[in-house]
C-alpha positions as a printed Julia matrix, in Angstrom:
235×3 Matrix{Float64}:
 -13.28  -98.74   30.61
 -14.39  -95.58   28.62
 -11.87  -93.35   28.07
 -11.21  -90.68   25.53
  -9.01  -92.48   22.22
  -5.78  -90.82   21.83
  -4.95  -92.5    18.69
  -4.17  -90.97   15.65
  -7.1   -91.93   13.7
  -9.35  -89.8    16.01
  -7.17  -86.58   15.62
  -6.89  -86.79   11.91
 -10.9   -87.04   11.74
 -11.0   -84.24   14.1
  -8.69  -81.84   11.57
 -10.62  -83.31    8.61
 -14.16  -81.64   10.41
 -12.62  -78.63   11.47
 -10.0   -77.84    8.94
 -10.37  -74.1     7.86
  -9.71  -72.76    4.12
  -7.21  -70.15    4.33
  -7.1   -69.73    0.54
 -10.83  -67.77    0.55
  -9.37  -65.03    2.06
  -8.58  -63.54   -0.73
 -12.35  -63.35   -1.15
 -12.99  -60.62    1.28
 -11.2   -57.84   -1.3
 -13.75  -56.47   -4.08
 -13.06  -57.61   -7.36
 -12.73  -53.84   -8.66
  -9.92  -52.55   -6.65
  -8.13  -56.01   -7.74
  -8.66  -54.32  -11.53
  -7.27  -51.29  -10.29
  -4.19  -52.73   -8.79
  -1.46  -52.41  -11.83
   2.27  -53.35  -11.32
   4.43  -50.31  -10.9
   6.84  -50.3   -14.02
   9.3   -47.57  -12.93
  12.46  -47.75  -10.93
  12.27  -46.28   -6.89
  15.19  -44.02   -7.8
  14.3   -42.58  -11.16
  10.2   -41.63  -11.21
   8.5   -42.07  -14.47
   7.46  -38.44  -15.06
  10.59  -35.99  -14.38
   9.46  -32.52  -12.9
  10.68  -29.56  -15.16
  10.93  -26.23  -13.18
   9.52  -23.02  -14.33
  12.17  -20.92  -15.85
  12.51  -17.39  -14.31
  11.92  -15.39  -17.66
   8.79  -16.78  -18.02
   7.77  -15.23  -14.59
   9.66  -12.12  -14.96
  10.2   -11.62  -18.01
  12.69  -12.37  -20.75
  14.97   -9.54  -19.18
  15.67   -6.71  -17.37
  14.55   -4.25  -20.01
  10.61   -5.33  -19.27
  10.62   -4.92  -15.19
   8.74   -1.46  -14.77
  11.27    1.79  -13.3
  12.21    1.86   -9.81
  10.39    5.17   -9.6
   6.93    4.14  -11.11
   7.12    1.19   -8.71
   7.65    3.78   -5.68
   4.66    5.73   -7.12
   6.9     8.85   -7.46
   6.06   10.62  -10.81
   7.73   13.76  -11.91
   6.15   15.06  -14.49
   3.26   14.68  -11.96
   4.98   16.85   -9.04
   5.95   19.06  -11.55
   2.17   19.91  -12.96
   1.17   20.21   -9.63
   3.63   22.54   -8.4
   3.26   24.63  -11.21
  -0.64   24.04  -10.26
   0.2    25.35   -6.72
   2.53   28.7    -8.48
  -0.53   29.6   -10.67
  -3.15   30.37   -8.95
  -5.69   30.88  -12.17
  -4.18   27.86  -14.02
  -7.47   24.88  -13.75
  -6.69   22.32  -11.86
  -6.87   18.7   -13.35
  -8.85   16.43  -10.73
  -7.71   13.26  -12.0
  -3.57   14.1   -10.99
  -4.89   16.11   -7.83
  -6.5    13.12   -6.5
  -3.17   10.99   -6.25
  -1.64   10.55   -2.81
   1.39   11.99   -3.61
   3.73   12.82   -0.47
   7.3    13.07   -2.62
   6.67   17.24   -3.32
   4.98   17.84    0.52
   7.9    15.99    2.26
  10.07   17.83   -0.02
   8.65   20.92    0.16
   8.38   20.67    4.53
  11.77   20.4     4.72
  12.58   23.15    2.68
  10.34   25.63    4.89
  11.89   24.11    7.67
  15.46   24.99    5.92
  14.76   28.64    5.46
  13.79   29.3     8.66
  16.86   27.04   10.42
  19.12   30.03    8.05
  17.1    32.62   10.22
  18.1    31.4    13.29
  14.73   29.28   13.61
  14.84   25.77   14.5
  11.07   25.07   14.35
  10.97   21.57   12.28
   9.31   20.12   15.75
   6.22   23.06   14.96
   6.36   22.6    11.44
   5.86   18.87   11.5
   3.26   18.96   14.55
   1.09   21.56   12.78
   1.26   19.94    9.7
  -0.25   16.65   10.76
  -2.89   18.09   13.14
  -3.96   20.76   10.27
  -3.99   17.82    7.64
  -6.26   15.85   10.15
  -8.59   18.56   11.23
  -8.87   19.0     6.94
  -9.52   15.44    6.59
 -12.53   15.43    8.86
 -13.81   19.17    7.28
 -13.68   17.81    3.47
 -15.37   14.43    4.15
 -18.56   16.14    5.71
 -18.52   18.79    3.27
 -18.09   16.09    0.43
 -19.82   13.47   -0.91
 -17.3    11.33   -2.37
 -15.18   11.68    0.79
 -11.14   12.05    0.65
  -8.44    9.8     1.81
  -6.13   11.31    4.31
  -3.17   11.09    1.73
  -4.59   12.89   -0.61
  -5.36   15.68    1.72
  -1.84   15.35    2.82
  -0.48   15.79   -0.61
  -2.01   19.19   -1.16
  -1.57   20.45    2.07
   2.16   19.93    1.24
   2.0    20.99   -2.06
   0.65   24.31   -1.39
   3.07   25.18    0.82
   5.22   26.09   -1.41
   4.61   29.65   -1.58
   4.94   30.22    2.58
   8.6    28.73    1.25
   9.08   32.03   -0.43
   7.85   34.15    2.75
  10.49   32.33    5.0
  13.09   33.29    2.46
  12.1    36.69    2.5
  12.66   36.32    6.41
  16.07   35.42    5.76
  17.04   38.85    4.54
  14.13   41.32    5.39
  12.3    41.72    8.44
   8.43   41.18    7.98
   7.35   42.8    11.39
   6.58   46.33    8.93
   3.84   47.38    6.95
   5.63   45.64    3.99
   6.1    42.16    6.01
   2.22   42.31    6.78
   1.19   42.79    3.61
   3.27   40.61    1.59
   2.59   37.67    4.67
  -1.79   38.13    3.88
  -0.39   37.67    0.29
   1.31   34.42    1.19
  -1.56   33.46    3.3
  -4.16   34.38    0.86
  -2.07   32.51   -2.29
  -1.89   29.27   -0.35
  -5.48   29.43    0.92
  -6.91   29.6    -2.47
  -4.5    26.96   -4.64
  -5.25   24.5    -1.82
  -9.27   25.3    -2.17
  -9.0    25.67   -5.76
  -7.34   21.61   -5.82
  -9.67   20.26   -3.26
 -12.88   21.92   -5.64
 -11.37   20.3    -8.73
 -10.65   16.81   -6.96
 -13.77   16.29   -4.45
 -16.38   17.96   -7.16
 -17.41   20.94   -4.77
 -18.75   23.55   -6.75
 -19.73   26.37   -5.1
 -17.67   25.93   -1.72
 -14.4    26.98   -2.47
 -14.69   30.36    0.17
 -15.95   27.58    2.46
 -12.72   25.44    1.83
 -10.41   28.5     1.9
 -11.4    29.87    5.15
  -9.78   26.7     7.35
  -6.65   26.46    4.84
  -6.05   30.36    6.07
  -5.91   29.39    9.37
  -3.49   26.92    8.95
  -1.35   28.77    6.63
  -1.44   31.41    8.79
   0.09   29.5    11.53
   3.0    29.06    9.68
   2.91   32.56    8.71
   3.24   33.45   12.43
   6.47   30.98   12.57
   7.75   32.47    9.71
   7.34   36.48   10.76
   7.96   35.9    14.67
């Protein structure tokens, strides 16, 4: 009767044809990354190369003594705000472009609420006005000087002399204080006031923007404003 063998003989022949090599496995891997494989000689706790942090002084500095003043950091300059106010208080004195042209808004803020001050001790509380003009008359400059120049201005820097040049309609509200300026005397010495402020503000903006030749041009819109705060000041 034929029938399949069962016997052992038959099974071991059977393994023997169809045994498979398990030890070319290994083959399958490149022979370069084996080269590149290389025991790891360290410990898992303690790393072979230990990080060293930066020290502080050497981003710093060694010390307090080389970190630049509070005040130079702020941008606020004194001796600056001083040359331009005494800029601003001369009106013949040349102007020097180079310390005009800084957006400076230390002496304007100062000098805003100071006019504001003087007419508060007249019985004037008008920092709402003197704030609101001040920003729409810096504006309407900002858009005048950068199609009459051709380096153009930032609106900072037209800020800053705005401010600066206020400084003599400071004086004309003090004189409110005391004196009434409704008279003859008041409406001469406020076209004074007017007429001062007008031209140190033209005279900076010629020296800083390059304008030769157009400082009546530049004067005649810095009246207008001043005058406005003229008006505040005598009414």
């Amino acid at each position: 009767m034929n029938g399949y063998n069962y016997n052992g003989q038959s099974g071991a022949q059977y393994d023997k044809q169809y045994q498979y090599d398990y030890s070319q496995q290994g083959g399958f891997i490149p022979s370069d990354m084996m080269a590149q494989q290389q025991p790891y000689t360290g410990q898992i706790y303690q790393p072979t190369h230990t990080y060293t942090p930066t020290s502080p002084d050497s981003v710093y500095g060694s010390s307090f003594d080389d970190e630049p003043p509070l005040l130079e950091e702020l941008g606020i300059n004194f001796d600056h705000i001083w040359q331009k106010t005494l800029t601003v208080l001369h009106p013949l004195k040349v102007a020097d472009g180079s310390i005009m042209n800084e957006t400076d808004l230390t002496g304007p803020m100062v000098f805003c609420l100071a006019f504001g001050a003087t007419l508060l001790l007249a019985g004037k509380i008008q920092f709402g006005y003197v704030y609101g003009i001040s920003a729409i008359g810096c504006l309407g400059m900002f858009c005048l000087l950068n199609l009459m120049s051709m380096t153009g201005v930032s609106f900072g820097c037209v800020s800053s002399v705005l401010g600066y040049c206020l400084l003599p309609m400071i004086i004309l509200s003090g004189f409110a204080v005391v004196f009434s300026l409704q008279g003859i005397v008041g409406v001469l010495l406020t076209a004074l006031i007017i007429g001062w402020c007008s031209f140190s503000a033209s005279k900076i903006f010629i020296s800083a923007l390059a304008m030769e030749g157009q400082q009546l041009l530049v004067a005649y819109p810095c009246a207008l404003l001043y005058g406005v705060f003229a008006l505040i000041s005598v009414f």
